[in-house]
Coordinates of N, CA, C and O in Angstrom, one line a residue:
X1 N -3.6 -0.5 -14.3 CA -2.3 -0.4 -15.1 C -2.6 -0.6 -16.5 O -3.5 -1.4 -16.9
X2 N -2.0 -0.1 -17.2 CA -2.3 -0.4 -18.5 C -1.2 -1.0 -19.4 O 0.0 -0.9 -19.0
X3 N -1.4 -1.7 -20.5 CA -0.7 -2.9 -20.9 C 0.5 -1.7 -21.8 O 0.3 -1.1 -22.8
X4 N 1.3 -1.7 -21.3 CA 2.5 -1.1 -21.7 C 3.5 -1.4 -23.1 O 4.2 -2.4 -23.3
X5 N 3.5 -0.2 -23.8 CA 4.0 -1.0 -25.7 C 4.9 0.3 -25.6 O 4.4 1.4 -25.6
X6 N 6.5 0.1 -25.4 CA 7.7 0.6 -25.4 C 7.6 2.2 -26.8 O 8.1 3.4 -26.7
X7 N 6.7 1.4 -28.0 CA 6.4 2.3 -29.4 C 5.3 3.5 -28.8 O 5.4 4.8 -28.8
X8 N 4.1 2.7 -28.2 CA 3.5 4.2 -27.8 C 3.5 4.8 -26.6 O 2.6 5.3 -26.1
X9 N 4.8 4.7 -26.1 CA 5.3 5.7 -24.9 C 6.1 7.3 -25.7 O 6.1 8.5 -25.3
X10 N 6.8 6.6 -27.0 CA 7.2 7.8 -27.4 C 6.0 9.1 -27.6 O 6.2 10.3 -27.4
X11 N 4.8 8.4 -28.0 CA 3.8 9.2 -27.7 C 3.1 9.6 -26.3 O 2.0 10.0 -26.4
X12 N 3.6 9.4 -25.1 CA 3.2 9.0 -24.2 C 2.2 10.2 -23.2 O 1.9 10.1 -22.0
X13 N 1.8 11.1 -24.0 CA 1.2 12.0 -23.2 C -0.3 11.4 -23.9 O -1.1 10.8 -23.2
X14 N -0.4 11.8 -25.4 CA -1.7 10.9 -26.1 C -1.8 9.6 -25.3 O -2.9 9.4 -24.8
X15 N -0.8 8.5 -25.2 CA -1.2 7.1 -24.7 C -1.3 6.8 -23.2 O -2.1 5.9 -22.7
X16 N -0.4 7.7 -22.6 CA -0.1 7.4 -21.1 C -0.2 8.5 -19.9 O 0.3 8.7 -18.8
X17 N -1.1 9.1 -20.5 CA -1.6 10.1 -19.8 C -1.8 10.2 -18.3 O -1.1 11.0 -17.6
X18 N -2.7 9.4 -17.9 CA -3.5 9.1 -16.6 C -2.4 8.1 -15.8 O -2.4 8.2 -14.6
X19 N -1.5 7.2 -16.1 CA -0.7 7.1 -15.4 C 0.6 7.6 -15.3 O 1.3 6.9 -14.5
X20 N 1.1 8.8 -16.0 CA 2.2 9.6 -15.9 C 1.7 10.5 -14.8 O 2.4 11.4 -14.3
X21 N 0.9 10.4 -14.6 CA 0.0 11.4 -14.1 C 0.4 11.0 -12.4 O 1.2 11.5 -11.6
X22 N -0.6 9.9 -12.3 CA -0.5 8.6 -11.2 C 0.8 8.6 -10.6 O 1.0 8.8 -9.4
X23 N 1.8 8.4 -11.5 CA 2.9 8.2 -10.8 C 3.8 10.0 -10.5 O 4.2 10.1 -9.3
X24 N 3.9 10.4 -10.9 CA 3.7 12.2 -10.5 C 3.4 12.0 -9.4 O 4.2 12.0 -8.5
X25 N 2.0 11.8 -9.2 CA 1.4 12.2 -8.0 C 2.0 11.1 -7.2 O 2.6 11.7 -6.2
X26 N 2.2 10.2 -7.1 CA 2.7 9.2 -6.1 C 4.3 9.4 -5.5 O 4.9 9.2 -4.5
X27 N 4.4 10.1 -6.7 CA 5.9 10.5 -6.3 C 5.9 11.4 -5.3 O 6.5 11.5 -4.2
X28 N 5.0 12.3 -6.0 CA 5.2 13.7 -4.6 C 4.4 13.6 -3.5 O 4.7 14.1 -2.5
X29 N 3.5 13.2 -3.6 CA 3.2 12.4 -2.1 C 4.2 11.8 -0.6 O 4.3 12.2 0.5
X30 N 4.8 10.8 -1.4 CA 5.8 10.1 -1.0 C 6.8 11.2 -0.2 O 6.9 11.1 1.0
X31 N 7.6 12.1 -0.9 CA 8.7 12.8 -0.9 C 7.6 14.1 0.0 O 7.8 14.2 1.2
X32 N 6.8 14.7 -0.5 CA 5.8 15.3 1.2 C 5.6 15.1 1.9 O 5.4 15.9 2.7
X33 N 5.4 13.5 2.1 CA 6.0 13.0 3.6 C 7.1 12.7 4.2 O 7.2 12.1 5.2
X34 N 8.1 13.1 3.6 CA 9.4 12.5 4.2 C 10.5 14.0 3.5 O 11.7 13.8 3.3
X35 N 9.8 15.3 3.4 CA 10.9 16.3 2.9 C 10.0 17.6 3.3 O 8.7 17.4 3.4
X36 N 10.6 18.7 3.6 CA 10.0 20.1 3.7 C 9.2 20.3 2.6 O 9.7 20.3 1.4
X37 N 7.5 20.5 3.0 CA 7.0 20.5 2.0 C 6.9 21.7 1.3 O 6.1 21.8 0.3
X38 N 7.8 22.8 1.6 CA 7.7 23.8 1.1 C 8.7 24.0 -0.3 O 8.6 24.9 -1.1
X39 N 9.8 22.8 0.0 CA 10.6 22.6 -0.9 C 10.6 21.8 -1.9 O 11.4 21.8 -2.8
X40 N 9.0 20.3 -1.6 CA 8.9 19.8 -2.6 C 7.7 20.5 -3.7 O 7.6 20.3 -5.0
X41 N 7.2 21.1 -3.0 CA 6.0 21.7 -3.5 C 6.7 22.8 -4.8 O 6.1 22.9 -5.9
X42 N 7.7 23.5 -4.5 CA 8.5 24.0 -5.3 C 9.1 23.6 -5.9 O 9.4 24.3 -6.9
X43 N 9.6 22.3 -5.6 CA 10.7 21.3 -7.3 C 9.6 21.0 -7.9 O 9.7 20.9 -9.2
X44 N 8.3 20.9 -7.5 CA 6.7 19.8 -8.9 C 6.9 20.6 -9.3 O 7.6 20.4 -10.3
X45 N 6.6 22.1 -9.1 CA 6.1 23.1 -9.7 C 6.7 24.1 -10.8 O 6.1 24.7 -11.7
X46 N 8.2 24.1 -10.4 CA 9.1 25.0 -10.8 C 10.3 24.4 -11.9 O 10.9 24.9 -12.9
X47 N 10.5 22.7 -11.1 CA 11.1 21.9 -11.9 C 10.7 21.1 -12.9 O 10.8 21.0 -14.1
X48 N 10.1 20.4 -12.0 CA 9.4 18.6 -12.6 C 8.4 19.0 -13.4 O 8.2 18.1 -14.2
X49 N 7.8 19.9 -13.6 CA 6.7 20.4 -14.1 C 7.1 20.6 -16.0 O 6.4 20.6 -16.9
X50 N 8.4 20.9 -16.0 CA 9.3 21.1 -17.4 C 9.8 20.0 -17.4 O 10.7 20.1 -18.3
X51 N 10.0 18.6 -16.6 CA 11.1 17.2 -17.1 C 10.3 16.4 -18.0 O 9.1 16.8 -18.2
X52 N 10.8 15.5 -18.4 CA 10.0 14.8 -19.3 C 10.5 12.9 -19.1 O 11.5 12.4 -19.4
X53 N 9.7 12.6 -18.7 CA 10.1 11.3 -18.6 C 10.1 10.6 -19.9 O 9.1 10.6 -20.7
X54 N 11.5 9.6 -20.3 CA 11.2 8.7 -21.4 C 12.0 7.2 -20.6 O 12.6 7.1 -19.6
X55 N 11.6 6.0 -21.6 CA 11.2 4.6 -21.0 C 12.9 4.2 -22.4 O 13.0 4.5 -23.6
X56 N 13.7 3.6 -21.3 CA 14.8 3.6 -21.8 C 15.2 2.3 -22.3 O 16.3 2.0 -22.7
X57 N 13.9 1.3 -22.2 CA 14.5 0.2 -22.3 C 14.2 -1.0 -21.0 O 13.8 -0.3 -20.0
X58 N 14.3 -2.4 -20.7 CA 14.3 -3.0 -20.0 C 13.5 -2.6 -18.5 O 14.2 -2.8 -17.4
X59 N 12.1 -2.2 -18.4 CA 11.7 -1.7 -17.5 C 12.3 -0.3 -16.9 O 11.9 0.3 -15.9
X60 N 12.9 0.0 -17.4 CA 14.0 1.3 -16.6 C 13.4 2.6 -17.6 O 13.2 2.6 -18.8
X61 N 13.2 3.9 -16.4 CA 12.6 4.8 -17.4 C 14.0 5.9 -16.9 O 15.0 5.6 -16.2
X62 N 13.8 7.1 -17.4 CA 14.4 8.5 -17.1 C 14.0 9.2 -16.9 O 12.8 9.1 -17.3
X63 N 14.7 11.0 -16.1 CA 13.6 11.9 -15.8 C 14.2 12.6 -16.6 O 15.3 12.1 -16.5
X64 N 14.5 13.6 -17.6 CA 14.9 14.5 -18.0 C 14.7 16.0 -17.4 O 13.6 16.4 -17.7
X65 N 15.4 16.9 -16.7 CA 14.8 18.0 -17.0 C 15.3 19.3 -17.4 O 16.4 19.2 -18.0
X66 N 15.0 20.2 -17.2 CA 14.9 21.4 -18.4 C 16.0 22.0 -17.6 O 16.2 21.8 -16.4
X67 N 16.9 23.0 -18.7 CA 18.2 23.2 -18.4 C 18.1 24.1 -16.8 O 17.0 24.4 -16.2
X68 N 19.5 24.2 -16.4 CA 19.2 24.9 -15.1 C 18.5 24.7 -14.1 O 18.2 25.8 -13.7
X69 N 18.0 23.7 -13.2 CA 16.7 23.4 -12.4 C 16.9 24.5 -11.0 O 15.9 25.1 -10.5
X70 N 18.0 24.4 -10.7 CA 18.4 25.5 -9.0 C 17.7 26.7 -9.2 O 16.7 27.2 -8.6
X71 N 18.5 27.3 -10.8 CA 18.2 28.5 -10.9 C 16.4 29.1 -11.4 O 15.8 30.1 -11.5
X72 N 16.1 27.4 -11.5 CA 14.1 28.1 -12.0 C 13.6 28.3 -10.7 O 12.7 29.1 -10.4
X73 N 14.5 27.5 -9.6 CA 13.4 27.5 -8.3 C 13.4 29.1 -7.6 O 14.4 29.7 -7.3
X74 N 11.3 29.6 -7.4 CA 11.8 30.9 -6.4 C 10.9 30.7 -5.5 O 10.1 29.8 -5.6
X75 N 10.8 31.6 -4.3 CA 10.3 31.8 -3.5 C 10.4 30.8 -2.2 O 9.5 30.8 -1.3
X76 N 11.5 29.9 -2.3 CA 11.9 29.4 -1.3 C 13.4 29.3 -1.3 O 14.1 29.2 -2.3
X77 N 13.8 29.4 0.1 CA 15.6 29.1 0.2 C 15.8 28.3 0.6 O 15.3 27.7 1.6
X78 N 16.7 27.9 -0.3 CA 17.8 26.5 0.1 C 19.0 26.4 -0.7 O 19.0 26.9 -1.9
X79 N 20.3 25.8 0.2 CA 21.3 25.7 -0.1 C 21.3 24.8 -1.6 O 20.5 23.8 -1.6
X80 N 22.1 25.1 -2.7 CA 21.9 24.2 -3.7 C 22.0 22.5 -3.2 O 21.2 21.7 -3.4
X81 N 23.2 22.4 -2.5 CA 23.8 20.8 -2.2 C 22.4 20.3 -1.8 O 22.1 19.2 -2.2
X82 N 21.5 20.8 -1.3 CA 20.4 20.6 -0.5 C 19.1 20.2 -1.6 O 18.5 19.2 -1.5
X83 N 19.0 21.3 -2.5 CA 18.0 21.4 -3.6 C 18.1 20.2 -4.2 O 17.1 19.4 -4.1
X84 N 19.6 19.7 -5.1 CA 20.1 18.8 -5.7 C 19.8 17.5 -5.2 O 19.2 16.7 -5.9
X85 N 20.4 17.2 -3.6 CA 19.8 16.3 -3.0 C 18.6 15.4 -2.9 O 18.5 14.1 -2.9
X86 N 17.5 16.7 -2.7 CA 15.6 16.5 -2.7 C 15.6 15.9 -4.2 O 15.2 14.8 -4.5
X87 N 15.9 16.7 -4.9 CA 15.5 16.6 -6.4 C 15.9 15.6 -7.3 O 15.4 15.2 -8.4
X88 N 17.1 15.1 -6.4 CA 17.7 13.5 -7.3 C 17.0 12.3 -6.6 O 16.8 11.2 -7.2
X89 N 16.4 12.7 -4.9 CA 15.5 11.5 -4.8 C 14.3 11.6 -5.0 O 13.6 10.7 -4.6
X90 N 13.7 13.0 -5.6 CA 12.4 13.3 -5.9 C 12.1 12.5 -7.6 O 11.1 12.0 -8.1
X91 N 13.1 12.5 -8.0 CA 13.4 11.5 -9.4 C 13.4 10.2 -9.3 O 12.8 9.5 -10.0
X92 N 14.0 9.9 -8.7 CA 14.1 8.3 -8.1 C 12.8 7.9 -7.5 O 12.6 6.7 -7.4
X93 N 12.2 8.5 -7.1 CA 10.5 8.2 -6.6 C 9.9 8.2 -7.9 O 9.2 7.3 -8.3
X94 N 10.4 9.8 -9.0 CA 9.5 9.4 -9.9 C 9.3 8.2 -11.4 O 8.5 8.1 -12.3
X95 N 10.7 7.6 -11.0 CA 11.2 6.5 -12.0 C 10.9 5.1 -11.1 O 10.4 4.2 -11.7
X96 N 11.1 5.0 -9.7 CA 10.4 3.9 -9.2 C 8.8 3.7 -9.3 O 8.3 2.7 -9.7
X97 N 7.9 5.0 -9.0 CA 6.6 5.0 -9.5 C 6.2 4.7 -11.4 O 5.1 4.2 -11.9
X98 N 7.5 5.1 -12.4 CA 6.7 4.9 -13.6 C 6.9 3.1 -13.5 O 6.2 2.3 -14.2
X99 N 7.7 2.8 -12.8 CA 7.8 1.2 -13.0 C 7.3 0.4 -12.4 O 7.1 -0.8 -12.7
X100 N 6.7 1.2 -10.9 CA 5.6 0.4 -10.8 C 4.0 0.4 -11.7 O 3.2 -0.6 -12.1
X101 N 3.8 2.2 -11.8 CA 2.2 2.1 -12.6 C 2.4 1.1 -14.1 O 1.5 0.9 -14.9
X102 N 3.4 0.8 -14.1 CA 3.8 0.3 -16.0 C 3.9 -1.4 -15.6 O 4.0 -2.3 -16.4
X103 N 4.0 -1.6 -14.4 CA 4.1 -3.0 -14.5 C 5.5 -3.6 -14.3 O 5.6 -4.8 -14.0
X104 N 6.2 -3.0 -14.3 CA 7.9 -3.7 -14.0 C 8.0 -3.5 -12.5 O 8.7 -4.4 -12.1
X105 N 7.7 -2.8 -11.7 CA 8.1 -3.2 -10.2 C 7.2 -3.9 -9.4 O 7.5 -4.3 -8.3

């Protein structure tokens, strides 16, 4: 884990590379075991792959991502309600993971 400074997160690809990383991966891990992997394999890739996580304050981070997310996903079907579903707790995995690799959970 590395000692965590709120200032060089805005930099956080130069500073926090390897565990943005870590927690990424932990996230989708997690969520490939417990969702069609054919559908999470396609939010890392199509979605999460353009969000940007920033650290909001008091241990608590956010996921941001890039306009439109239903409409980037292809080559798999799913009802949007469904997509939306995966992809808001595929976020919630990946904001519980930045707070644990960062030290607050």
């Amino acid at each position: 884990m590395a000692d965590f400074d709120p200032e060089k997160f805005e930099d956080k690809y130069a500073n926090y590379f390897p565990e943005l990383q870590q927690a990424y991966k932990n996230a989708f891990n997690r969520m490939n075991d417990q969702y069609d992997s054919e559908l999470v394999h396609a939010i890392d890739q199509q979605v999460l792959n353009e969000s940007e996580p920033f650290y909001e304050g008091d241990g608590e981070f956010r996921i941001e991502l890039p306009d439109d997310p239903y409409d980037r996903l292809t080559g798999v079907l799913v009802e949007r309600d469904r997509f939306e579903e995966v992809l808001e707790r595929h976020i919630e995995e990946i904001e519980t993971e930045l707070q644990r690799v960062f030290g607050f959970a």
